[in-house]
Short mmCIF file of C-alpha atoms and ligand atoms in Angstrom, two decimals:
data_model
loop_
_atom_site.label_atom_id
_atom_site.label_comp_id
_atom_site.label_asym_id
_atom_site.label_seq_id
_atom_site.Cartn_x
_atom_site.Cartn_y
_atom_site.Cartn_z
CA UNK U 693 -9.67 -1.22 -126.37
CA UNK U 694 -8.69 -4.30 -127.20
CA UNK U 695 -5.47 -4.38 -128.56
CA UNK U 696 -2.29 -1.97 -127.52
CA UNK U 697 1.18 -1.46 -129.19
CA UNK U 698 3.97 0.38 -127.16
CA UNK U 699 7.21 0.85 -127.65
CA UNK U 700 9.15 -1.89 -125.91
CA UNK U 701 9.16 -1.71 -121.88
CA UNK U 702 12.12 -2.17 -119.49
CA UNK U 703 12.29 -2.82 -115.65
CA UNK U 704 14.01 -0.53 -113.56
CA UNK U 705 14.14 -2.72 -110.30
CA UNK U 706 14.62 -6.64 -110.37
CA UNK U 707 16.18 -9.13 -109.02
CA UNK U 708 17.11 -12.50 -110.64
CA UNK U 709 19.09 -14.01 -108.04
CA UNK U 710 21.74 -16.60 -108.97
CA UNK U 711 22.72 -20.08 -109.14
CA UNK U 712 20.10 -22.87 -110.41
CA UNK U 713 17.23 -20.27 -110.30
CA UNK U 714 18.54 -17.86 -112.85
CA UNK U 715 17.36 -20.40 -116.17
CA UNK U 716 13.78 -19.48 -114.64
CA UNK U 717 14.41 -15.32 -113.65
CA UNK U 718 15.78 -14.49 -116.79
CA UNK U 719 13.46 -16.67 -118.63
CA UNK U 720 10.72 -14.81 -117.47
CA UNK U 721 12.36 -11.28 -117.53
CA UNK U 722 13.72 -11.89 -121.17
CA UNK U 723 10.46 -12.82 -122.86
CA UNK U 724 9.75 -9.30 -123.86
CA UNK U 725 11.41 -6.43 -121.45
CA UNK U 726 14.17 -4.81 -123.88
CA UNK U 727 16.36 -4.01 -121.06
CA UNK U 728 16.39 -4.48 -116.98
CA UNK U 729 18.02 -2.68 -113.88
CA UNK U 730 19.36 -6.18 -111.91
CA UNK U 731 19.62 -5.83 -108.43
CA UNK U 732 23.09 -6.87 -106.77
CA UNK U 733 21.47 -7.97 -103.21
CA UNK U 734 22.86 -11.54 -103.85
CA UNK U 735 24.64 -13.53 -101.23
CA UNK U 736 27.62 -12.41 -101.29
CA UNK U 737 26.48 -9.13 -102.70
CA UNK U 738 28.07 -7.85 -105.80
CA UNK U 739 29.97 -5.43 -104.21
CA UNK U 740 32.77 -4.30 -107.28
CA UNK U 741 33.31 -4.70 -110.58
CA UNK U 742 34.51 -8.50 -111.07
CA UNK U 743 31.95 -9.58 -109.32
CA UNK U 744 29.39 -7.71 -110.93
CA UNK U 745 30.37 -8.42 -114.23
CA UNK U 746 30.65 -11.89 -113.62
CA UNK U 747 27.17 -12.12 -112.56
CA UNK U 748 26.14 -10.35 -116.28
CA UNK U 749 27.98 -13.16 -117.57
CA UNK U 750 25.88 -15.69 -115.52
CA UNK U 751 22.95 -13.79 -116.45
CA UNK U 752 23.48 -13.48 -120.41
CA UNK U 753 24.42 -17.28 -120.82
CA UNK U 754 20.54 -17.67 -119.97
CA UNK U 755 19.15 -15.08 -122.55
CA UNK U 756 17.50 -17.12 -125.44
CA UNK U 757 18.82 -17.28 -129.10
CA UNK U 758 15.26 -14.58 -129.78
CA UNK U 759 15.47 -12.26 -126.91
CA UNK U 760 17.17 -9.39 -127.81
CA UNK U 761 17.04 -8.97 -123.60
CA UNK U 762 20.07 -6.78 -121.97
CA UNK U 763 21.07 -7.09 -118.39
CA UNK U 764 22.03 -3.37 -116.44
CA UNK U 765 24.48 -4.19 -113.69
CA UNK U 766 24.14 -1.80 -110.42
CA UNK U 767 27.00 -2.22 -107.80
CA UNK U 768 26.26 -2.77 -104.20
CA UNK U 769 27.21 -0.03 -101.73
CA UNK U 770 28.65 -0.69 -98.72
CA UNK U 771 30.30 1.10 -95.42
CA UNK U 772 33.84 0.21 -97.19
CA UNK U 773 32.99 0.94 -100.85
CA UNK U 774 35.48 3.31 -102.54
CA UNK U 775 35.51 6.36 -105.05
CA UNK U 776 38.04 3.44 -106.73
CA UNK U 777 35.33 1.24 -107.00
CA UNK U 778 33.38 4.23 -108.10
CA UNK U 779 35.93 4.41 -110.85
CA UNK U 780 36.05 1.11 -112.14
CA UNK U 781 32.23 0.61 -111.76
CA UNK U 782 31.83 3.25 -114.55
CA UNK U 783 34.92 2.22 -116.92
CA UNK U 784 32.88 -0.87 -116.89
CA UNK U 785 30.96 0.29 -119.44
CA UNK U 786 28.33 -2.31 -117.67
CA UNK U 787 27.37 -0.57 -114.28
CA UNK U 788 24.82 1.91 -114.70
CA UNK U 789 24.20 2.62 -111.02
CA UNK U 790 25.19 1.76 -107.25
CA UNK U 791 22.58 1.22 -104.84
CA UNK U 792 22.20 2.30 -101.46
CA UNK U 793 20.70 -0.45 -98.61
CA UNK U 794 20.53 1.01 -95.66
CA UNK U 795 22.20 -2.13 -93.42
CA UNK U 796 19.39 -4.35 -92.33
CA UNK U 797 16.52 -2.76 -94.36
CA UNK U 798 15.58 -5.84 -96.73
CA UNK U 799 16.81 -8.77 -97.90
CA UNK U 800 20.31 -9.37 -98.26
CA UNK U 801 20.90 -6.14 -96.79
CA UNK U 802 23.18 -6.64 -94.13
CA UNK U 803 26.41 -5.65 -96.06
CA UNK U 804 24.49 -2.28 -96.72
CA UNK U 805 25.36 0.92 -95.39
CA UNK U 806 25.34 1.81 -91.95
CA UNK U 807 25.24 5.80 -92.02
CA UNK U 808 25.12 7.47 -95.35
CA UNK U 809 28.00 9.80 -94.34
CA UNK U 810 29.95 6.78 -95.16
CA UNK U 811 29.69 7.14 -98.42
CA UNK U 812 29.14 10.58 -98.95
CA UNK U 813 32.98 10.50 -100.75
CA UNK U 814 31.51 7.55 -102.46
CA UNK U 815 28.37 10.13 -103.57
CA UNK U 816 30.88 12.84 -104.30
CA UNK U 817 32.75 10.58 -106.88
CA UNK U 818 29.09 9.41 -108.38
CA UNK U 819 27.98 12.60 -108.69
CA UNK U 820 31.13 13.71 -110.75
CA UNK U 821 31.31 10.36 -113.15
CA UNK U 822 27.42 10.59 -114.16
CA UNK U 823 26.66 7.36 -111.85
CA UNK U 824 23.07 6.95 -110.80
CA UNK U 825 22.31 6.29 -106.83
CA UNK U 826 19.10 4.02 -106.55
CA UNK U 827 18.12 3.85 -102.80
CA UNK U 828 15.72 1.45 -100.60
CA UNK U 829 14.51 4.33 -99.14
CA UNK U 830 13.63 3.15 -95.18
CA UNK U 831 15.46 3.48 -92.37
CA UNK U 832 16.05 0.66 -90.11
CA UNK U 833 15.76 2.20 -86.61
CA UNK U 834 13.75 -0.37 -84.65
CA UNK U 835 11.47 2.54 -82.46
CA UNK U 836 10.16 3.80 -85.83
CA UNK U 837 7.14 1.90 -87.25
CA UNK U 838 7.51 -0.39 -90.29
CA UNK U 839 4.64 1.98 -91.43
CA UNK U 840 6.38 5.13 -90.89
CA UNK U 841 10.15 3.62 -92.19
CA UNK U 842 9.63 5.57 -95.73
CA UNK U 843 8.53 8.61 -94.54
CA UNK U 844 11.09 8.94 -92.05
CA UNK U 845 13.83 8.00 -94.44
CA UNK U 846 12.71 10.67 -96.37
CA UNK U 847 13.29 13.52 -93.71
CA UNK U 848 16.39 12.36 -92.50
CA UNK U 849 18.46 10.92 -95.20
CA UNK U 850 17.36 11.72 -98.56
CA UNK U 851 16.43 15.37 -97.99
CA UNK U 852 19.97 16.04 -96.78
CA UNK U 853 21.75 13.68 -99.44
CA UNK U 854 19.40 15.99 -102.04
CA UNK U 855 20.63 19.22 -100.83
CA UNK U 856 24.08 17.91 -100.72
CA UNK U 857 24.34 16.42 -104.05
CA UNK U 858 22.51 18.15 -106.31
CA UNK U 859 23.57 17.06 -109.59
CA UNK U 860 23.10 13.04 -108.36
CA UNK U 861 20.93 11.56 -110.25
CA UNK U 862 18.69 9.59 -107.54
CA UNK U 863 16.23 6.94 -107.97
CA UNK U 864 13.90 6.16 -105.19
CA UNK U 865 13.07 3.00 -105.30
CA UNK U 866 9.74 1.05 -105.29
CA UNK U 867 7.91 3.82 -103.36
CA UNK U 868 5.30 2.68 -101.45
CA UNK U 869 3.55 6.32 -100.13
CA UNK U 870 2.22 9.95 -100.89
CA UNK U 871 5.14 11.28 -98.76
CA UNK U 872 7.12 9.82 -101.72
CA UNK U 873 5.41 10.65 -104.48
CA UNK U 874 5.02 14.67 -102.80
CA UNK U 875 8.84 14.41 -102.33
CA UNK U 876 9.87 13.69 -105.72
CA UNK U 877 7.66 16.02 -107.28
CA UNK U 878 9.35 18.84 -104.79
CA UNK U 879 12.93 18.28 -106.01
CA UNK U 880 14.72 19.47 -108.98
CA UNK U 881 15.07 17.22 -112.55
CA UNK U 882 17.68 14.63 -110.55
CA UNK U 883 15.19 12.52 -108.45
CA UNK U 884 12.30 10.33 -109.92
CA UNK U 885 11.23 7.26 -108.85
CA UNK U 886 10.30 3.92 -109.85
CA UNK U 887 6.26 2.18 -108.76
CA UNK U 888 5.38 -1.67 -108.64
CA UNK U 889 2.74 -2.91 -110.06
CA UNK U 890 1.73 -4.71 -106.23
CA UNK U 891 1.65 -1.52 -104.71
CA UNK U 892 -0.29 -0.15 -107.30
CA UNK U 893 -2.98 -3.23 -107.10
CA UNK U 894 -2.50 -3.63 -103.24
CA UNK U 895 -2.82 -2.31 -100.17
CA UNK U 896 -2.64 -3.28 -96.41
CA UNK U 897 -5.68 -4.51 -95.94
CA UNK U 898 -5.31 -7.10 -99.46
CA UNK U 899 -2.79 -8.39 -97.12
CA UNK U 900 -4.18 -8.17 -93.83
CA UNK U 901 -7.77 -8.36 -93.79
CA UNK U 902 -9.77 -12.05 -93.93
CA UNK U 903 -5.95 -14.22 -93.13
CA UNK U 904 -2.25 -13.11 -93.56
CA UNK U 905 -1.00 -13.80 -96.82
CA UNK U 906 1.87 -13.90 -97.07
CA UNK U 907 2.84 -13.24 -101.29
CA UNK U 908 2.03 -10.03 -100.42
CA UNK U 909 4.98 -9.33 -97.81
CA UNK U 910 7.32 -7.26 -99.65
CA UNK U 911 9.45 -4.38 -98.53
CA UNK U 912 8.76 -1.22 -98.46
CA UNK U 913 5.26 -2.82 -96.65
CA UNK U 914 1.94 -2.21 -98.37
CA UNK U 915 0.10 1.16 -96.81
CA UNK U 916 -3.14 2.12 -96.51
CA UNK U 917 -5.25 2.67 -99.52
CA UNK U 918 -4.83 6.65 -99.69
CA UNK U 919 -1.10 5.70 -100.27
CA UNK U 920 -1.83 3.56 -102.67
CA UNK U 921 -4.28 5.67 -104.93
CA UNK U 922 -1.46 8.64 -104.49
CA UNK U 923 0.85 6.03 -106.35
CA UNK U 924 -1.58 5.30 -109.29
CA UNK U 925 -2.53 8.57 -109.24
CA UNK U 926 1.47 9.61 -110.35
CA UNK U 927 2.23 6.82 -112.24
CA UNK U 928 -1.00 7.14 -114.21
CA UNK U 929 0.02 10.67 -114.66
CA UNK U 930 2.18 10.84 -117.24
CA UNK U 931 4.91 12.91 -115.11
CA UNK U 932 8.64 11.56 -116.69
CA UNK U 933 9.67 11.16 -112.82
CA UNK U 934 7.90 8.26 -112.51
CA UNK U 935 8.72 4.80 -114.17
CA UNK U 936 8.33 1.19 -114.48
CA UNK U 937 10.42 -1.00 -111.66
CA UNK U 938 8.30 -4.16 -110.99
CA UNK U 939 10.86 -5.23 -107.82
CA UNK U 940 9.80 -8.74 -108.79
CA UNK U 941 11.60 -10.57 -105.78
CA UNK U 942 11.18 -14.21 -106.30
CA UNK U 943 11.85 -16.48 -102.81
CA UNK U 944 10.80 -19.95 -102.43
CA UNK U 945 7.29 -20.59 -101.92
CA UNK U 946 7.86 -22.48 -98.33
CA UNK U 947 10.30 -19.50 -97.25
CA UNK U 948 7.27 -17.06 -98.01
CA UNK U 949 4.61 -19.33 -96.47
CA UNK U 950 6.41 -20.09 -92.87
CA UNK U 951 6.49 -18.18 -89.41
CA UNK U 952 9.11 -15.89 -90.73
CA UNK U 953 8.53 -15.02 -94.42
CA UNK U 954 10.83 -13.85 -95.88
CA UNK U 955 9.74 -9.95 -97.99
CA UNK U 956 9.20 -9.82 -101.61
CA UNK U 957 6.85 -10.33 -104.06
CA UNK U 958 6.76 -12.02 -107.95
CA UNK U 959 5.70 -10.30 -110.46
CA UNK U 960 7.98 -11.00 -113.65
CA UNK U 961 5.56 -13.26 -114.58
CA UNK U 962 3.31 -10.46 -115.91
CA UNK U 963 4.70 -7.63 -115.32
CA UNK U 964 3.71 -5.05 -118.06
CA UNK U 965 0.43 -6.48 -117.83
CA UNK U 966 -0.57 -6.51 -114.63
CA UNK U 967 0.61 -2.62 -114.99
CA UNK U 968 -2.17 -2.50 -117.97
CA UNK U 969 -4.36 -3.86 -115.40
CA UNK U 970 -4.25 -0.98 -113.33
CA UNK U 971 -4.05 1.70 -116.31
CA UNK U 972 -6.98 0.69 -117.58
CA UNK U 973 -9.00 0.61 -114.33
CA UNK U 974 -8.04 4.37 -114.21
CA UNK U 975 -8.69 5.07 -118.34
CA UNK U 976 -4.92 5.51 -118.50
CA UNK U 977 -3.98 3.27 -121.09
CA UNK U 978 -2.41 6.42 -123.40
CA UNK U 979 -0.45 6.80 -120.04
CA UNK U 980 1.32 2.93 -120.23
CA UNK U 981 3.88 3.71 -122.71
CA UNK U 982 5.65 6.69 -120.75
CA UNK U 983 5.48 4.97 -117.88
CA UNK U 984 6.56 1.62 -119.23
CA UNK U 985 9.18 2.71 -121.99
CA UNK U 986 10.21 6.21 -122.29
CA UNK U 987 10.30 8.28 -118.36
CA UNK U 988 12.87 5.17 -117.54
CA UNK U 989 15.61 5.79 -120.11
CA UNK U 990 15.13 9.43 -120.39
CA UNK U 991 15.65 9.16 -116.50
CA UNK U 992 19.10 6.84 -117.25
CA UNK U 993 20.30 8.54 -120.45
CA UNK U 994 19.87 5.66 -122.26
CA UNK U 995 18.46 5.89 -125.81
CA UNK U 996 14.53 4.08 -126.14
CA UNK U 997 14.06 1.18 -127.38
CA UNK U 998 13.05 0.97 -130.93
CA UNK U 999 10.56 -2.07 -131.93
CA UNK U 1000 7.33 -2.37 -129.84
CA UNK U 1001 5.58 -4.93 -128.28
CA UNK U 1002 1.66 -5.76 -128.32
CA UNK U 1003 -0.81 -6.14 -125.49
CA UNK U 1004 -4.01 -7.99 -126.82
CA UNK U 1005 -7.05 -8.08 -124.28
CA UNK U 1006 -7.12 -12.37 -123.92
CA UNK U 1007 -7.91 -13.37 -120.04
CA UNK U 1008 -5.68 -15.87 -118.77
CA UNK U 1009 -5.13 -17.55 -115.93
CA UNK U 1010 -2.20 -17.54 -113.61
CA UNK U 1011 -0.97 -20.44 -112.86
CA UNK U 1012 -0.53 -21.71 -109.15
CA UNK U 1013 3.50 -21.53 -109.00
CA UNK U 1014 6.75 -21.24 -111.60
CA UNK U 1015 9.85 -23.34 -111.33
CA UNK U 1016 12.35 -21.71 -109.55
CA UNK U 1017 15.67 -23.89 -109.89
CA UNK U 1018 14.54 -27.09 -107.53
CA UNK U 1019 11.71 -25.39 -105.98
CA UNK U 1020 9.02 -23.30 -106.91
CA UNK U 1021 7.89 -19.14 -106.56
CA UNK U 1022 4.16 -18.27 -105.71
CA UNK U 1023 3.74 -14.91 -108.74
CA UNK U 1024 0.90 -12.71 -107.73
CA UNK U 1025 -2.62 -13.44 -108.83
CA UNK U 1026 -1.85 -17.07 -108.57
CA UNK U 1027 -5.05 -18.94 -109.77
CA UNK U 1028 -6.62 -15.82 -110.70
CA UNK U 1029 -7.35 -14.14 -114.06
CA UNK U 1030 -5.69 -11.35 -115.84
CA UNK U 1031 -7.07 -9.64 -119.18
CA UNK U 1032 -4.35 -8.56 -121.08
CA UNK U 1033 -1.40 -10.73 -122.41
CA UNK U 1034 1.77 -9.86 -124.43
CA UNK U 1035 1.74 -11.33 -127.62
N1 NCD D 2200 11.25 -5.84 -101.97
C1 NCD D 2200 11.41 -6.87 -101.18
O1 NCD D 2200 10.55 -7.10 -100.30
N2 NCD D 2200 12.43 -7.75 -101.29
C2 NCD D 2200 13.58 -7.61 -102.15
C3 NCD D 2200 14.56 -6.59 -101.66
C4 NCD D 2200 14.13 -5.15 -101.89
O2 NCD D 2200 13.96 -4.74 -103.04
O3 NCD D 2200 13.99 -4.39 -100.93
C5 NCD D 2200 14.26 -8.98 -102.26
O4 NCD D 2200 15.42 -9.04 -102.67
O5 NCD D 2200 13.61 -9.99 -101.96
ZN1 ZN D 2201 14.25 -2.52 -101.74
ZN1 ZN D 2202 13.93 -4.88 -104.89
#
């Protein structure tokens, strides 16, 4: 095949971050996604209403005159958040979501939430208005492995918050094992989950083996390659719980490449086709456009997009770096080819 029209994609997990580098994030993100999920971990977080919608504002003055590009706000949950805030969030008309971070679990976490009984009135008032919870789903105790941090997040928080809320729509995020994808097949029509395109390229060793490197740090951490073929395996499977969040996590390319890198990997570059990559490796390419442009909003409740977009088989090369505001981001596959390109 050389040529492939779907229906147009969205992301279900980004970030953009703010200030200076958000000409470059949305640049990148508007150039063909119809509509994207933007994380609030920004510094301060957007933790209610004004300041969420003033950060859609920062984002839309960047969309081009073409892009027909739509920002989805998610508010950022925190030990204090209230059903209030719940409230307003959703009278929005602009907050889609609220996100749980467990406090200290990944970047810009540490306003998160310190024990999700916290917010379980916060969860009570989400579940009522319709309000999606999307969850970094590790726990942060520091005698449980980075390794283990999904699986035991699993068992002791999100099995209980399941029971407990069972009409809360819940999106694990970016999972990285086959606990994950075993879990979400196991629960009722409320819980799906979203799959990067890095942790369906990568595992531990890509990271690991022959030298660190360190573009491939991201949180949750790569696993081992049976984790990783469980995740194509579902998101090459057609199942509508599964869908497209790239978690493309831009940070400066000498605050990845120091003693303490910082966790997160770029991939908004090329994000739908470094997906197609890994479809057709696994003669899934009927698969892309259910993963890619239909599990996401049926998930949400949110109509499809309408138009489509067109993947043509024409190997490129990735370049080194991208701006990002006065510095630059290191995307993965830097220097190295990929076959398909949106047209
Ligand atoms: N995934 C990451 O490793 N990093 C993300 C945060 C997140 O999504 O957990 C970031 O904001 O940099
Ligand atoms: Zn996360
Ligand atoms: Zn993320």
């Amino acid at each position: 095949m050389t040529s492939l029209t779907i229906t147009r994609p969205d992301d279900w997990h980004i970030h953009l971050r703010d200030g200076e580098q958000l000409k470059d994030t949305v640049g990148h993100a508007a150039r063909y996604l119809g509509r994207a999920i933007i994380m609030p971990n920004l510094v301060p977080p957007a933790t209610n209403t004004q300041l969420a919608l003033a950060y859609r504002e920062r984002i839309t003055s960047h969309i081009p005159q073409d892009s027909q590009f739509k920002p989805l706000m998610v508010l950022y949950l925190t030990d204090n958040t209230t059903v209030d805030d719940i409230k307003q969030a959703k009278a929005s008309g602009h907050i889609v979501a609220a996100k749980l971070y467990p406090a200290g679990a990944t970047t810009n976490s540490d306003s998160g939430v310190t024990d999700i009984k916290n917010i379980y009135p916060v969860l009570e008032a989400m579940q009522e208005a319709g309000m999606l919870l999307l969850v970094h789903g590790e726990v942060t105790c520091a005698d449980i492995d980075i390794f283990d941090r999904e699986k035991v997040f699993l068992e002791t928080v999100l099995t209980p918050v399941v029971a407990d809320f069972p009409e809360l729509k819940i999106v694990l995020e970016h999972i990285t094992t086959k606990d994950s994808v075993d879990f979400v097949l196991a629960q009722n029509k409320n819980v799906a989950a979203t799959i990067t395109a890095h942790h369906l390229l990568y595992n531990r060793n890509h990271m690991l083996v022959g030298g660190i490197k360190p573009h491939f740090y991201c949180l949750p951490i790569l696993k081992r390659n049976t984790h990783q073929q469980a995740l194509v395996e579902a998101a090459t499977s057609g199942n509508a719980k599964f869908f497209l969040g790239t978690d493309s996590a831009p940070h400066m390319k000498h605050k990845k490449e120091a003693a303490c890198g910082c966790a997160g990997s770029y991939t908004a570059h090329a994000a739908l086709e470094l997906y197609a990559e890994v479809f057709e490796q696994e003669n899934a390419l009927d698969k892309l456009e259910a993963f890619a442009s239909f599990n996401g909003p049926d998930f949400y409740n949110l109509p499809r997009n309408t138009d489509t977009v067109t993947l043509v088989k024409e190997p490129w090369t990735v370049p080194q770096s991208y701006a990002l505001g006065e510095d630059v981001v290191v995307p993965i596959k830097a220097n190295e080819d990929i076959s398909w390109q949106v047209k």
